[in-house]
């Protein structure tokens, strides 16, 4: 295996408490840029670190691993819009200008909005955008980090450069807030896009344990979680707070691409007891195990013996009634006012009443109360089978 950075040398983004909501690995997409003459907008959300090969020229100049616009000859600014891989509350933004030295923007801003469905750039032009990072100076060839005050759920972010230049990566770290209308009866409780998060880990020498929770199958070994080799009698482990408490029906321990470094055994515990006893694993294999009795748990701990790598962890289960209700309440409480008003109008409320409730919801006193009086069919969209 090629040499990788050790735990002490891992990038700070690999150890983030919150995932990068904009990452291509999570399903993010750069849906618009007004200009990308020198370097493509899609580079902004690559999962890997930026790279640079000097004196590597294409027909438009030095090839840069980032988004770069032409030099402006008139007043204005350049912008790009990213659809987040999953909606969530943004906590931190990184505007990475690595390798952009004489061509970085002197100032940037970042805004967010929440939108229903999958709007295109023209629709988003008229959206209500909230400021995450006000117009601020940035340095070249640097990770420019900005704390964002926790606000409403966002589905899109807009990066603006003043007046032009290049940015290697845009990282949008935040707390996933799943849409309860899109959650079936049985979900992957350990999926990052559903709100699961790693809360502890014994070792992340080669790669982040958060990779275990990403959507889709791992493409290569580096897409998973891998520890250093143990030289003692202990074992490695990772702890995950699930998206919500649920009755576990099936677990999957995936060692795909780990051939000479898969764990020999693994066990999975929940906060209410054991889900899977210590069990032998095979290399490069998707192991699936039924869990008898459907035990309810809100967190799991995966123990691997003695060390090694795992591609994915799946914990399929049915959210408890109270947990599903809590997911719906949190979603509604965190929706931006315009999106919430549109949702209520679509559910059958008169426009003035929808606007009134959305404004109340925006003060933090919303939640399930905004659904009072809606027909049962509207409530069922949120997984709410009982009257509220």
Tab-separated table of C-alpha atoms in Angstrom, residues 2 19 30 34 42 50-52 98 115 148 184 205 209 270 306-307 316 336-337 347 352 356:
chain	number	residue	atom	x	y	z
A	2	UNK	CA	1.279	3.474	-0.792
A	19	UNK	CA	-18.710	16.114	8.019
A	30	UNK	CA	-21.244	22.435	-8.112
A	34	UNK	CA	-20.380	32.329	-13.859
A	42	UNK	CA	-16.069	20.753	-9.958
A	50	UNK	CA	-5.336	19.853	-3.569
A	51	UNK	CA	-2.265	18.916	-5.594
A	52	UNK	CA	0.071	20.905	-7.824
A	98	UNK	CA	-3.649	26.034	-1.706
A	115	UNK	CA	-34.764	25.201	-1.048
A	148	UNK	CA	-20.304	30.018	11.134
A	184	UNK	CA	-38.661	5.020	4.513
A	205	UNK	CA	-3.655	6.601	11.482
A	209	UNK	CA	-13.533	6.667	10.682
A	270	UNK	CA	-25.380	-1.020	21.199
A	306	UNK	CA	-6.863	-6.612	16.615
A	307	UNK	CA	-6.593	-3.809	14.024
A	316	UNK	CA	-30.434	-0.936	9.224
A	336	UNK	CA	-35.611	28.700	6.694
A	337	UNK	CA	-38.812	30.740	6.769
A	347	UNK	CA	-49.734	21.039	2.237
A	352	UNK	CA	-51.298	34.206	4.819
A	356	UNK	CA	-47.616	33.532	9.761
